[in-house]
């Protein structure tokens, strides 16, 4: 019956439109299939057949989804799988712009990306994506422009959607551990000499890698395996040097320097860590296994790069272009600036390695970063963790530190970063980890049997190690020394905070960071420290203020120290994250618990109930939620929706400027201070919002959530006035850059907008 009403309404609208003068110019809106939820074009794909549509995305906006590439200006198609099998969406035959093609289980915000591609056809700008499909299941196809919104990246394309037979299964058994590269041995160290000024000394560290996983690690530095894999899919290797030195009554462990990154090439697949298995990888494009030889590190296989090779400047690339969380890196080497002896190599201040007192100890580490390792999620898990064991360290001899080939004082300590040498050397050191699991897994490394990203709706773990020791200096004074190491957090850190009583005396504050060099864009400015309430905070600029600030970035450790007249207790230290998160629930900080920190007597945090609207609110209206926390300052707030953290919502109030139906949910707030936390009672927020542009008829004060004859009547009544000053309900379109906004005139553009929306329904 609703369909009959809608058809009659459409006929009346068209008739009325023909009877009226439409002499006013009509501003055409975006393509009718611009919005996924309300306009996805329905296509019928036959069993073991295909359907082709010629279309464009000119003036299309974006639904804001990001899968395999940054993209915008998207249009949408909806199909029902005719049978079990494989579904392929392709612009391979024609596209006048650089396309991104994705297949989703539903519209953005509701489901997952099942397959996504940018440029996989082998022809610039054309893409193809394939996923397994189930009979009767609805799938959404997105065609978008690669890059950010720009009319220059929009244009014409031909989309072909094909249903094929059920694909063969990927090789069995599926990996349980996956690709997992580790540093098996620190093999040797080379001292290259000092710069012309004599202030900087260069070293390099030899590494022997191993794959203790159950699937090969990609080691590709060529285009031999397109379209499945590209030349960037190989490890990059960082090298660091550390020193443990006595400062009288206490000792300090600090990172002296860092290197640029060695790009891996040609694995030897040696037997240095077990019985080496041939490097057979699954090729989705051929649906077969292929032995790729040195372009992968096979299971239980090893590969050695001596210190001379790891210090070869032509193979070293900058660190700033690598995302260590995802394990991704462009294949860029060379370009370093500075002294010819030291540039791009592991650089340390010469004064830190010469004339050192007896008892001083030196250490080096090596760390491999690889995408397929970083992104692999083990069965029945939701977070990738393989990259957390990719570093190993080894101690050097004090007498050999300034020889051309420094010797070693012990064996390689596997699968721990170099900062853990402090704990090894001094059991009194306290160690804590602080993780955040908010990086969506792009699945661009290890793929499933069809070549699709293999871990939808999973995340990658980012980790900080925090090490600390408190020394009783006597006379009521205590020395606090901390090392904070960022293993793989691309978000980085710009604050480190510890409890400190407001009345305590703090002296001899200390900060140290390894120097950026050879043309890296980052600042080397020292962090400052300040006290607020019962907290001492070391910090640098925010990301919004200075994107290239000297943040604690991946593969680096910073030192923090001070003397205070406060005895230690076991407590928490806070690390504030530098870059904004990419998901709404991303945390603003992480906490290292069970640390030795100054004792701050405090009252445990409490919080009252959340206050806000007790009845449903209309879409578009502002909403303010609030809660009052109490207890010893400083107090922090973290608002949650449906038990998930809301990014950057860390004040006592939560303001939604214009509520939509997606804001409906259960809200509460967690209040934290230095000695505890509390969670408020919850408040359920219901937002009544229009389900589409055509949802004009209201129930009470809000749209009623359906599109039917009442909306047609409401539109006609408003349209017939022809006067926005009398009734503006029908003023739907004609304004804005794309014609999708009210323009203060009721004319033909409003007819078109209403017809398009009404025909789709909700």
XYZ file of C-alpha atoms in Angstrom:
762
model
C 0.000 0.000 0.000
C 2.881 2.351 0.743
C 4.317 1.701 -2.702
C 0.956 2.672 -4.258
C 0.838 5.882 -2.307
C 4.364 6.721 -3.305
C 3.679 6.075 -7.017
C 0.522 8.215 -6.940
C 2.401 10.948 -5.176
C 5.147 10.868 -7.766
C 2.604 11.133 -10.585
C 0.917 14.102 -8.943
C 4.261 15.826 -8.330
C 5.358 15.359 -11.917
C 1.976 16.565 -13.167
C 2.100 19.584 -10.933
C 5.639 20.240 -12.063
C 4.607 20.204 -15.735
C 1.721 22.541 -15.050
C 3.899 25.077 -13.309
C 6.407 27.352 -14.881
C 9.888 25.943 -14.355
C 11.540 28.821 -16.107
C 13.851 29.367 -13.116
C 17.242 27.682 -13.598
C 17.522 24.191 -12.099
C 20.720 23.559 -10.112
C 21.543 19.886 -10.522
C 22.661 18.240 -7.300
C 25.232 15.487 -6.905
C 24.777 12.149 -8.693
C 21.643 10.414 -7.473
C 23.783 7.657 -5.971
C 26.021 10.081 -4.064
C 24.885 8.912 -0.602
C 25.204 5.266 0.390
C 22.321 5.133 2.844
C 19.752 6.926 0.711
C 20.878 6.758 -2.901
C 22.917 3.661 -3.677
C 21.996 2.606 -7.241
C 20.557 -0.904 -7.384
C 22.194 -3.192 -9.955
C 21.274 -6.777 -10.807
C 24.177 -9.138 -11.398
C 23.369 -12.499 -13.031
C 24.824 -15.762 -11.746
C 28.268 -16.275 -13.308
C 27.713 -13.076 -15.272
C 28.325 -9.362 -15.090
C 26.676 -5.965 -15.313
C 28.332 -2.804 -16.616
C 27.394 0.820 -15.960
C 28.908 4.003 -17.412
C 28.879 6.719 -14.759
C 30.697 9.636 -13.187
C 31.406 11.105 -9.765
C 31.390 14.763 -10.812
C 30.251 16.963 -7.892
C 29.961 13.934 -5.607
C 30.727 14.425 -1.941
C 32.307 11.816 0.335
C 30.823 9.531 2.955
C 34.132 9.746 4.766
C 35.188 6.109 4.681
C 38.880 5.279 4.297
C 39.959 1.733 3.451
C 43.020 1.067 1.296
C 43.689 4.708 0.322
C 42.665 8.251 1.173
C 39.727 8.996 -1.108
C 36.747 11.288 -1.707
C 33.946 12.108 -4.193
C 32.292 8.699 -3.875
C 29.250 7.145 -5.545
C 27.526 3.955 -4.435
C 25.933 0.809 -5.888
C 23.963 -1.917 -4.169
C 23.673 -5.519 -5.364
C 22.320 -8.795 -4.017
C 24.628 -11.741 -4.612
C 22.791 -14.160 -6.967
C 24.676 -17.193 -5.614
C 27.673 -18.177 -3.542
C 30.940 -17.370 -5.272
C 33.246 -14.440 -5.870
C 32.184 -10.838 -6.463
C 34.466 -8.487 -8.408
C 34.003 -4.726 -8.913
C 36.326 -3.189 -11.502
C 37.062 0.062 -13.352
C 39.788 -1.673 -15.388
C 38.074 -0.999 -18.737
C 37.801 2.784 -18.401
C 38.416 5.635 -15.949
C 39.449 9.253 -16.541
C 40.698 9.718 -12.954
C 42.524 7.746 -10.276
C 39.831 5.495 -8.812
C 39.475 3.675 -5.524
C 37.061 0.711 -5.628
C 35.759 -0.957 -2.473
C 33.229 -3.668 -1.631
C 31.518 -3.296 1.747
C 29.082 -5.304 3.847
C 27.014 -2.149 4.441
C 27.252 1.621 4.355
C 30.025 3.425 6.288
C 29.607 3.414 10.025
C 27.590 0.215 9.967
C 29.734 -2.509 8.439
C 33.149 -3.535 7.216
C 35.219 -3.057 4.091
C 35.502 -6.525 2.552
C 37.825 -5.620 -0.324
C 39.476 -2.429 -1.516
C 41.922 -1.491 -4.273
C 43.689 1.572 -5.655
C 45.422 0.988 -9.001
C 45.408 -2.816 -9.065
C 44.449 -3.116 -12.748
C 47.991 -2.348 -13.837
C 46.777 0.746 -15.698
C 47.132 4.086 -13.954
C 43.940 5.148 -12.236
C 42.037 1.870 -12.595
C 41.172 -0.509 -9.794
C 39.659 -3.906 -9.098
C 38.466 -5.506 -5.852
C 37.246 -9.055 -5.218
C 35.575 -10.726 -2.262
C 33.816 -14.009 -1.577
C 30.030 -13.561 -1.560
C 27.053 -15.396 -0.104
C 23.781 -15.937 -1.983
C 21.084 -13.420 -1.053
C 23.467 -11.121 0.821
C 23.471 -7.388 0.066
C 26.818 -5.799 -0.879
C 27.699 -2.146 -1.405
C 30.157 -1.008 -4.072
C 31.988 2.291 -3.623
C 33.763 4.088 -6.466
C 35.743 7.141 -5.339
C 38.556 9.461 -6.316
C 41.954 8.792 -4.797
C 43.152 11.674 -2.626
C 41.303 14.516 -0.965
C 38.195 16.265 -2.318
C 38.967 18.042 -5.589
C 37.067 18.554 -8.814
C 40.275 17.852 -10.726
C 40.205 14.256 -9.508
C 36.612 13.584 -10.560
C 35.448 12.247 -13.900
C 33.984 9.392 -15.947
C 34.366 5.674 -15.340
C 32.986 2.330 -16.425
C 32.126 0.006 -13.562
C 31.830 -3.724 -14.207
C 30.491 -5.961 -11.447
C 31.033 -9.669 -12.052
C 29.817 -12.772 -10.262
C 32.192 -15.708 -10.576
C 32.441 -19.253 -9.303
C 33.379 -20.035 -5.729
C 37.098 -19.332 -5.504
C 39.508 -22.066 -4.498
C 40.447 -21.927 -0.835
C 43.765 -20.399 0.139
C 46.571 -22.793 1.053
C 45.907 -24.949 4.073
C 46.592 -24.851 6.930
C 46.187 -21.161 7.546
C 49.007 -19.531 9.566
C 48.600 -19.454 13.336
C 51.582 -17.219 14.088
C 52.004 -15.628 10.669
C 55.104 -13.825 9.405
C 57.218 -12.868 12.430
C 60.658 -11.381 11.863
C 63.001 -11.062 14.872
C 66.670 -10.174 15.352
C 68.372 -13.511 15.910
C 71.873 -12.132 16.472
C 73.684 -8.810 16.733
C 76.633 -9.952 14.629
C 79.170 -7.107 14.679
C 79.616 -3.353 15.061
C 81.628 -0.994 12.872
C 82.996 2.374 14.005
C 83.224 4.584 10.896
C 84.960 7.553 12.540
C 84.050 11.108 13.520
C 82.832 14.105 11.570
C 85.201 16.909 10.555
C 84.430 18.815 13.758
C 85.162 15.771 15.917
C 81.864 16.158 17.790
C 79.938 13.196 16.345
C 81.020 9.569 15.957
C 79.305 7.155 13.545
C 78.682 3.432 14.051
C 76.605 0.716 12.431
C 75.243 -2.556 13.803
C 75.190 -5.898 11.988
C 72.028 -7.968 12.306
C 71.034 -11.550 11.580
C 67.275 -11.892 11.264
C 65.093 -14.956 11.756
C 61.476 -15.876 11.046
C 60.162 -18.073 13.902
C 56.616 -17.693 12.537
C 54.750 -20.118 10.275
C 54.493 -18.051 7.070
C 57.240 -16.256 5.063
C 58.042 -12.582 5.700
C 57.981 -10.495 2.499
C 61.442 -9.199 1.497
C 60.522 -7.596 -1.832
C 62.475 -4.686 -3.298
C 61.353 -4.995 -6.929
C 58.195 -5.003 -9.062
C 58.400 -8.734 -9.762
C 55.197 -9.662 -7.967
C 52.684 -7.003 -9.010
C 49.769 -6.700 -8.610
C 49.924 -8.822 -5.426
C 52.969 -7.220 -3.791
C 55.142 -4.184 -4.465
C 58.709 -3.066 -3.926
C 57.975 -1.401 -0.575
C 57.130 -4.693 1.128
C 60.428 -5.429 2.814
C 61.783 -4.681 6.286
C 63.555 -1.525 7.330
C 66.122 -1.805 10.122
C 66.894 0.742 12.832
C 70.026 0.784 15.002
C 70.496 2.473 18.401
C 73.263 2.849 20.999
C 72.804 3.149 24.791
C 74.976 3.849 27.821
C 74.678 2.950 31.518
C 76.815 5.310 33.607
C 77.247 6.138 37.280
C 76.537 9.685 38.447
C 77.827 9.297 41.991
C 75.023 8.074 44.216
C 72.839 6.936 41.311
C 73.193 5.646 37.752
C 71.497 6.652 34.499
C 70.632 4.597 31.412
C 70.302 6.732 28.278
C 70.065 6.405 24.519
C 73.097 8.060 22.927
C 71.986 8.020 19.305
C 70.020 6.546 16.428
C 70.494 5.704 12.762
C 68.586 6.122 9.567
C 66.944 2.911 8.349
C 68.591 0.145 6.353
C 66.250 -1.170 3.605
C 66.282 -4.962 3.437
C 66.931 -6.707 0.128
C 67.445 -10.335 -0.985
C 67.065 -12.707 1.928
C 69.690 -15.469 1.867
C 67.284 -17.917 3.562
C 70.082 -19.497 5.556
C 69.751 -22.061 8.320
C 70.939 -19.959 11.227
C 67.827 -20.477 13.370
C 66.443 -23.891 12.462
C 65.487 -26.002 9.490
C 64.838 -23.395 6.798
C 61.626 -23.891 4.810
C 61.358 -22.647 1.224
C 59.808 -19.189 0.898
C 56.501 -20.198 -0.705
C 53.978 -17.340 -0.730
C 50.370 -17.366 -1.907
C 49.800 -15.325 -5.089
C 46.121 -14.216 -5.167
C 46.390 -13.165 -8.815
C 47.419 -16.673 -9.880
C 45.613 -18.552 -7.087
C 48.758 -20.571 -6.472
C 51.792 -20.825 -4.224
C 55.084 -19.533 -5.594
C 58.617 -19.967 -4.302
C 59.948 -16.394 -4.433
C 63.431 -17.230 -3.185
C 65.221 -14.211 -1.742
C 62.090 -12.040 -1.963
C 60.835 -13.580 1.286
C 62.361 -14.817 4.534
C 61.110 -18.389 4.846
C 59.936 -20.077 8.030
C 62.887 -20.839 10.352
C 65.196 -19.116 7.870
C 67.832 -16.504 8.697
C 69.422 -13.628 6.797
C 72.528 -11.666 7.762
C 73.398 -8.050 7.034
C 76.845 -7.285 8.437
C 77.618 -3.945 10.050
C 79.362 -2.803 6.869
C 76.193 -3.377 4.825
C 73.923 -1.853 7.478
C 76.162 1.218 7.449
C 76.243 1.547 3.656
C 74.809 5.023 3.151
C 73.235 4.221 -0.216
C 70.956 1.647 1.421
C 69.865 3.909 4.308
C 66.613 5.865 4.187
C 64.998 8.471 6.466
C 63.008 7.475 9.516
C 60.267 10.115 9.405
C 58.449 8.529 6.430
C 57.876 5.191 8.179
C 54.684 4.266 10.038
C 56.002 1.693 12.501
C 52.528 0.848 13.819
C 51.402 -0.380 10.397
C 54.944 -1.395 9.428
C 54.723 0.555 6.170
C 57.468 2.496 4.415
C 57.989 3.956 0.952
C 61.080 2.629 -0.825
C 63.193 5.779 -0.407
C 66.939 5.573 0.216
C 69.744 8.113 0.221
C 69.363 11.873 0.293
C 71.031 12.350 3.667
C 72.735 15.649 4.410
C 75.750 16.385 6.597
C 79.284 15.118 7.028
C 80.237 12.359 4.580
C 81.580 10.083 7.328
C 78.635 10.275 9.706
C 75.503 11.131 7.696
C 72.617 8.665 7.970
C 74.641 6.253 10.148
C 74.167 5.605 13.872
C 75.387 8.909 15.318
C 76.417 9.526 18.941
C 78.130 12.514 20.583
C 81.868 11.785 20.637
C 82.157 13.064 24.203
C 79.779 10.288 25.309
C 82.035 7.461 24.092
C 85.470 8.837 24.996
C 87.211 9.005 28.381
C 84.406 7.145 30.146
C 84.960 6.062 33.765
C 85.394 2.459 34.774
C 82.086 0.660 35.117
C 80.443 2.504 32.214
C 78.609 0.042 29.941
C 77.494 0.356 26.311
C 74.763 -1.485 24.410
C 73.394 -1.551 20.854
C 70.134 -2.847 19.428
C 68.642 -3.649 16.033
C 64.943 -3.506 15.155
C 63.117 -4.743 12.020
C 59.880 -3.085 10.850
C 57.778 -4.960 8.256
C 54.131 -4.532 7.220
C 53.085 -8.188 6.964
C 54.646 -8.846 10.381
C 53.058 -5.757 11.992
C 49.562 -6.392 10.606
C 49.117 -10.144 11.091
C 46.367 -11.042 13.568
C 46.518 -14.505 15.046
C 43.393 -16.730 15.025
C 40.716 -15.780 17.569
C 42.470 -12.464 18.268
C 41.420 -8.925 17.354
C 44.751 -7.111 17.793
C 48.015 -7.599 15.877
C 50.998 -8.140 18.203
C 53.723 -9.749 16.065
C 55.771 -6.531 15.824
C 56.335 -6.301 19.574
C 59.252 -8.801 19.532
C 61.239 -7.422 16.573
C 64.186 -5.878 18.466
C 67.214 -7.470 20.182
C 70.243 -5.997 21.993
C 73.821 -6.805 22.887
C 76.434 -5.340 25.229
C 79.718 -3.888 23.922
C 83.073 -3.843 25.677
C 84.160 -0.531 27.171
C 87.722 -0.981 25.924
C 86.580 -1.592 22.342
C 84.030 1.212 21.980
C 86.507 3.432 20.104
C 88.138 0.737 17.962
C 87.182 0.161 14.335
C 85.372 -3.068 15.266
C 84.100 -2.881 18.867
C 83.813 -6.247 20.603
C 80.993 -7.723 22.634
C 80.727 -8.322 26.363
C 77.957 -10.917 26.153
C 75.506 -12.721 23.868
C 72.562 -11.245 21.959
C 69.494 -10.805 24.152
C 66.689 -11.675 21.791
C 63.231 -10.144 21.299
C 63.661 -7.221 23.690
C 64.480 -3.596 22.820
C 67.771 -2.097 23.952
C 66.239 -0.271 26.924
C 65.711 -3.632 28.593
C 69.487 -3.816 29.061
C 68.991 -1.505 32.054
C 66.782 -4.067 33.786
C 69.261 -6.817 32.884
C 72.141 -4.824 34.402
C 70.190 -3.690 37.483
C 67.392 -5.937 38.827
C 66.142 -3.054 41.023
C 64.848 -1.280 37.913
C 61.047 -1.374 37.592
C 59.537 -2.094 34.144
C 56.021 -1.375 32.910
C 54.308 -1.387 29.515
C 51.663 1.056 28.284
C 49.697 0.047 25.177
C 47.074 1.576 22.927
C 45.135 -0.545 20.418
C 43.422 2.173 18.378
C 45.103 1.891 14.933
C 42.715 0.220 12.433
C 44.455 -2.668 10.678
C 44.665 -1.920 6.924
C 45.571 -5.538 6.099
C 47.962 -4.392 3.373
C 50.624 -6.900 4.377
C 49.545 -10.532 4.622
C 46.409 -11.046 2.482
C 43.723 -13.717 2.417
C 43.338 -16.241 -0.389
C 41.597 -13.727 -2.666
C 44.122 -10.997 -2.039
C 41.776 -8.963 0.140
C 42.850 -7.318 3.402
C 42.651 -10.310 5.673
C 41.854 -8.830 9.073
C 38.773 -6.559 8.830
C 37.640 -4.817 12.015
C 40.921 -5.530 13.822
C 43.543 -3.199 15.273
C 47.319 -3.030 15.786
C 48.903 -2.780 19.227
C 51.239 0.152 19.894
C 53.555 -0.147 22.891
C 55.624 2.032 25.213
C 58.079 0.548 27.689
C 58.680 2.623 30.827
C 61.621 1.801 33.091
C 62.383 3.536 36.379
C 64.509 3.438 39.482
C 64.431 5.466 42.691
C 67.619 5.885 44.731
C 67.609 6.994 48.392
C 70.202 9.813 48.529
C 69.883 10.249 52.283
C 68.766 13.326 54.168
C 65.181 12.808 53.014
C 66.056 13.179 49.321
C 65.318 10.661 46.568
C 66.580 10.515 42.986
C 64.049 9.440 40.364
C 65.316 8.248 36.943
C 63.012 7.137 34.107
C 63.464 5.917 30.537
C 60.397 5.975 28.288
C 60.776 3.972 25.060
C 58.318 4.198 22.160
C 58.511 0.897 20.307
C 56.011 1.316 17.486
C 53.467 4.044 18.262
C 53.107 6.267 15.200
C 50.987 8.611 17.315
C 54.133 9.331 19.388
C 54.155 11.151 22.751
C 54.565 14.765 23.856
C 54.108 14.598 27.647
C 55.348 12.437 30.505
C 53.740 13.028 33.922
C 54.335 11.629 37.401
C 52.606 12.403 40.703
C 54.237 15.127 42.809
C 52.786 16.651 46.009
C 52.122 20.360 45.599
C 54.361 21.213 48.543
C 57.309 19.007 47.564
C 60.720 20.387 46.597
C 61.969 19.321 43.147
C 65.556 19.962 41.967
C 68.029 18.797 39.310
C 65.437 18.010 36.651
C 66.934 16.189 33.667
C 65.866 15.447 30.090
C 67.703 13.762 27.241
C 66.674 12.633 23.742
C 68.749 11.143 20.908
C 69.479 13.655 18.162
C 67.645 13.764 14.831
C 70.143 14.168 12.024
C 70.998 13.905 8.323
C 68.054 15.993 7.181
C 65.219 14.545 9.259
C 62.623 17.330 9.669
C 62.072 17.020 13.407
C 63.133 19.512 16.066
C 65.861 18.657 18.587
C 64.522 21.097 21.216
C 64.588 19.838 24.791
C 61.349 19.216 26.646
C 60.437 21.596 29.439
C 58.904 20.686 32.779
C 56.226 22.305 34.906
C 54.144 21.514 37.976
C 50.388 21.733 38.236
C 48.473 20.597 41.280
C 49.921 17.271 42.351
C 51.667 16.514 39.050
C 55.099 17.088 37.506
C 54.950 17.090 33.701
C 57.701 17.079 31.085
C 56.416 18.189 27.664
C 57.026 19.533 24.182
C 54.655 21.323 21.788
C 51.345 19.794 20.734
C 50.876 18.315 17.273
C 48.426 21.092 16.390
C 51.036 23.713 17.257
C 54.204 22.074 15.884
C 53.767 18.865 13.841
C 57.566 18.463 13.668
C 58.119 18.968 17.397
C 60.612 16.737 19.188
C 57.958 14.194 20.143
C 58.945 10.769 21.426
C 58.651 8.904 18.137
C 58.943 5.184 17.374
C 62.208 3.351 18.012
C 63.449 6.024 20.447
C 63.765 6.427 24.207
C 63.840 9.652 26.243
C 65.274 10.229 29.739
C 63.470 12.041 32.555
C 64.948 12.624 35.995
C 64.659 14.751 39.148
C 65.447 14.835 42.858
C 62.579 15.283 45.330
C 62.092 15.261 49.081
C 59.312 12.676 48.717
C 59.675 8.920 49.257
C 58.515 6.570 46.485
C 55.416 4.401 46.290
C 54.050 2.134 43.581
C 51.837 4.164 41.240
C 51.194 5.259 37.694
C 53.014 7.483 35.203
C 51.096 9.027 32.312
C 52.180 9.341 28.658
C 50.154 11.817 26.583
C 49.867 10.941 22.883
C 51.069 13.491 20.337
C 49.119 12.830 17.129
C 45.294 12.674 17.187
C 43.752 9.232 16.929
C 41.930 8.124 13.780
C 38.896 6.568 15.501
C 36.450 8.182 17.950
C 37.478 5.872 20.809
C 41.222 6.533 20.503
C 42.729 7.436 23.905
C 44.455 10.754 24.552
C 46.984 9.155 26.923
C 48.230 5.809 28.223
C 49.344 4.886 31.726
C 52.332 2.856 32.891
C 51.248 1.249 36.146
C 53.302 -0.316 38.961
C 56.046 2.284 38.621
C 58.141 3.806 41.396
C 56.734 7.337 41.739
C 56.624 10.045 44.418
C 54.010 9.455 47.087
C 51.034 11.803 46.764
C 48.425 11.373 49.540
C 45.076 11.765 47.928
C 41.382 11.059 48.094
C 40.143 8.543 45.542
C 38.204 10.136 42.688
C 34.403 10.085 42.813
C 31.810 11.260 40.317
C 28.145 12.173 40.398
C 25.477 11.064 37.895
C 25.459 12.249 34.291
C 22.943 15.037 33.742
C 21.367 15.849 30.397
C 18.141 15.435 28.391
C 15.714 13.007 29.998
C 13.462 12.838 26.900
C 14.211 12.229 23.207
C 15.636 15.225 21.353
C 15.170 16.209 17.734
C 17.965 15.887 15.247
C 19.939 19.094 14.820
C 19.435 20.280 18.371
C 22.419 20.821 20.731
C 22.933 18.385 23.588
C 25.039 18.998 26.694
C 25.916 16.209 29.135
C 27.783 16.926 32.360
C 29.103 15.210 35.462
C 30.871 16.487 38.571
C 34.047 14.735 39.710
C 35.650 15.083 43.128
C 38.842 13.970 44.863
C 42.457 15.082 44.992
C 43.516 17.034 41.904
C 44.396 16.675 39.163
C 41.237 14.911 38.007
C 40.791 13.747 34.414
C 37.552 12.840 32.664
C 36.960 10.299 29.895
C 33.488 10.253 28.362
C 32.206 6.982 26.947
C 29.410 5.974 24.610
C 28.178 2.399 24.831
C 31.248 1.646 27.029
C 33.732 2.851 24.340
C 35.950 5.886 24.925
C 35.092 9.052 22.980
C 38.202 10.624 21.517
C 39.203 14.016 22.966
C 36.129 14.125 25.230
C 38.071 14.665 28.451
C 36.285 17.615 30.092
C 33.578 17.609 32.743
C 31.001 18.376 30.038
C 30.306 16.701 26.705
C 28.745 18.961 24.076
C 27.124 17.773 20.846
C 26.495 20.874 18.755
C 23.898 19.338 16.426
C 22.733 15.864 17.408
C 22.000 13.159 14.843
C 20.588 9.674 15.158
C 24.142 8.293 15.329
C 24.562 10.135 18.633
C 21.883 7.984 20.260
C 23.347 5.698 22.899
C 24.254 5.143 26.533
C 26.677 7.715 27.938
C 28.794 7.672 31.080
C 32.099 9.172 32.211
C 35.150 7.696 33.949
C 36.895 10.049 36.384
C 40.541 9.346 37.274
C 43.065 10.830 39.683
C 46.401 9.669 41.042
C 44.986 7.076 43.412
C 41.902 5.652 41.774
C 38.964 6.073 39.447
C 35.180 6.039 39.421
C 32.516 5.529 36.764
C 29.310 7.556 36.758
C 25.817 6.230 36.375
C 24.735 6.296 32.731
C 22.283 8.397 30.758
C 20.495 7.108 27.667
C 20.285 9.677 24.868
C 17.720 9.219 22.099
C 17.902 11.445 19.024
C 14.971 11.500 16.601
C 16.366 12.477 13.210
C 14.990 12.488 9.687
C 15.802 9.280 7.821
C 16.180 11.118 4.481
C 15.667 14.456 2.744
C 12.082 13.440 1.993
C 11.153 12.797 5.640
C 9.213 16.062 6.026
C 6.128 15.084 8.010
C 6.585 15.300 11.767
C 5.357 13.377 14.766
C 5.159 15.995 17.451
C 8.253 18.165 17.006
C 10.532 15.649 15.217
C 10.522 13.816 11.863
C 8.650 10.524 12.136
C 11.370 8.314 10.617
C 9.360 7.072 7.611
C 8.857 8.270 4.036
C 5.245 7.877 2.904
C 2.190 9.778 1.727
C 2.228 12.168 4.660
C 5.595 13.501 3.478
C 4.198 13.986 -0.037
C 1.290 15.989 1.390
C 3.658 18.068 3.513
C 5.858 18.819 0.505
C 2.930 19.754 -1.792
C 1.372 22.006 0.841
C 4.655 23.851 1.303
C 5.501 23.875 -2.412
C 2.120 25.316 -3.353
C 2.815 28.462 -1.333
C 5.873 29.204 -3.470
C 6.998 31.499 -0.695
C 9.748 30.601 1.784
C 8.684 33.450 4.042
C 5.299 31.742 4.432
C 6.483 28.119 4.484
C 10.099 27.012 3.890
C 9.545 23.253 4.284
C 9.817 22.626 0.513
C 13.044 24.617 0.115
C 15.306 21.582 -0.200
C 17.888 22.336 -2.900
C 19.442 24.752 -5.358
C 22.045 26.325 -3.070
C 25.620 25.536 -2.118
C 28.462 24.555 -4.393
C 26.754 21.293 -5.350
C 23.137 22.464 -5.260
C 22.256 20.330 -2.250
C 21.388 23.127 0.199
C 18.290 25.333 0.605
C 18.598 28.467 -1.556
C 15.708 30.605 -0.329
C 13.626 29.835 -3.465
C 10.962 27.195 -4.036
C 11.351 26.018 -7.634
C 12.136 23.061 -9.888
C 15.364 22.194 -8.111
C 13.302 21.397 -5.025
C 11.015 19.128 -7.125
C 14.010 17.149 -8.342
C 15.535 16.834 -4.882
C 12.279 15.643 -3.355
C 11.536 13.156 -6.168
C 15.013 11.626 -5.901
C 14.787 11.266 -2.136
C 11.151 10.130 -2.112
C 11.760 7.382 -4.693
C 14.515 5.864 -2.558
C 12.559 5.965 0.687
C 14.425 5.560 3.966
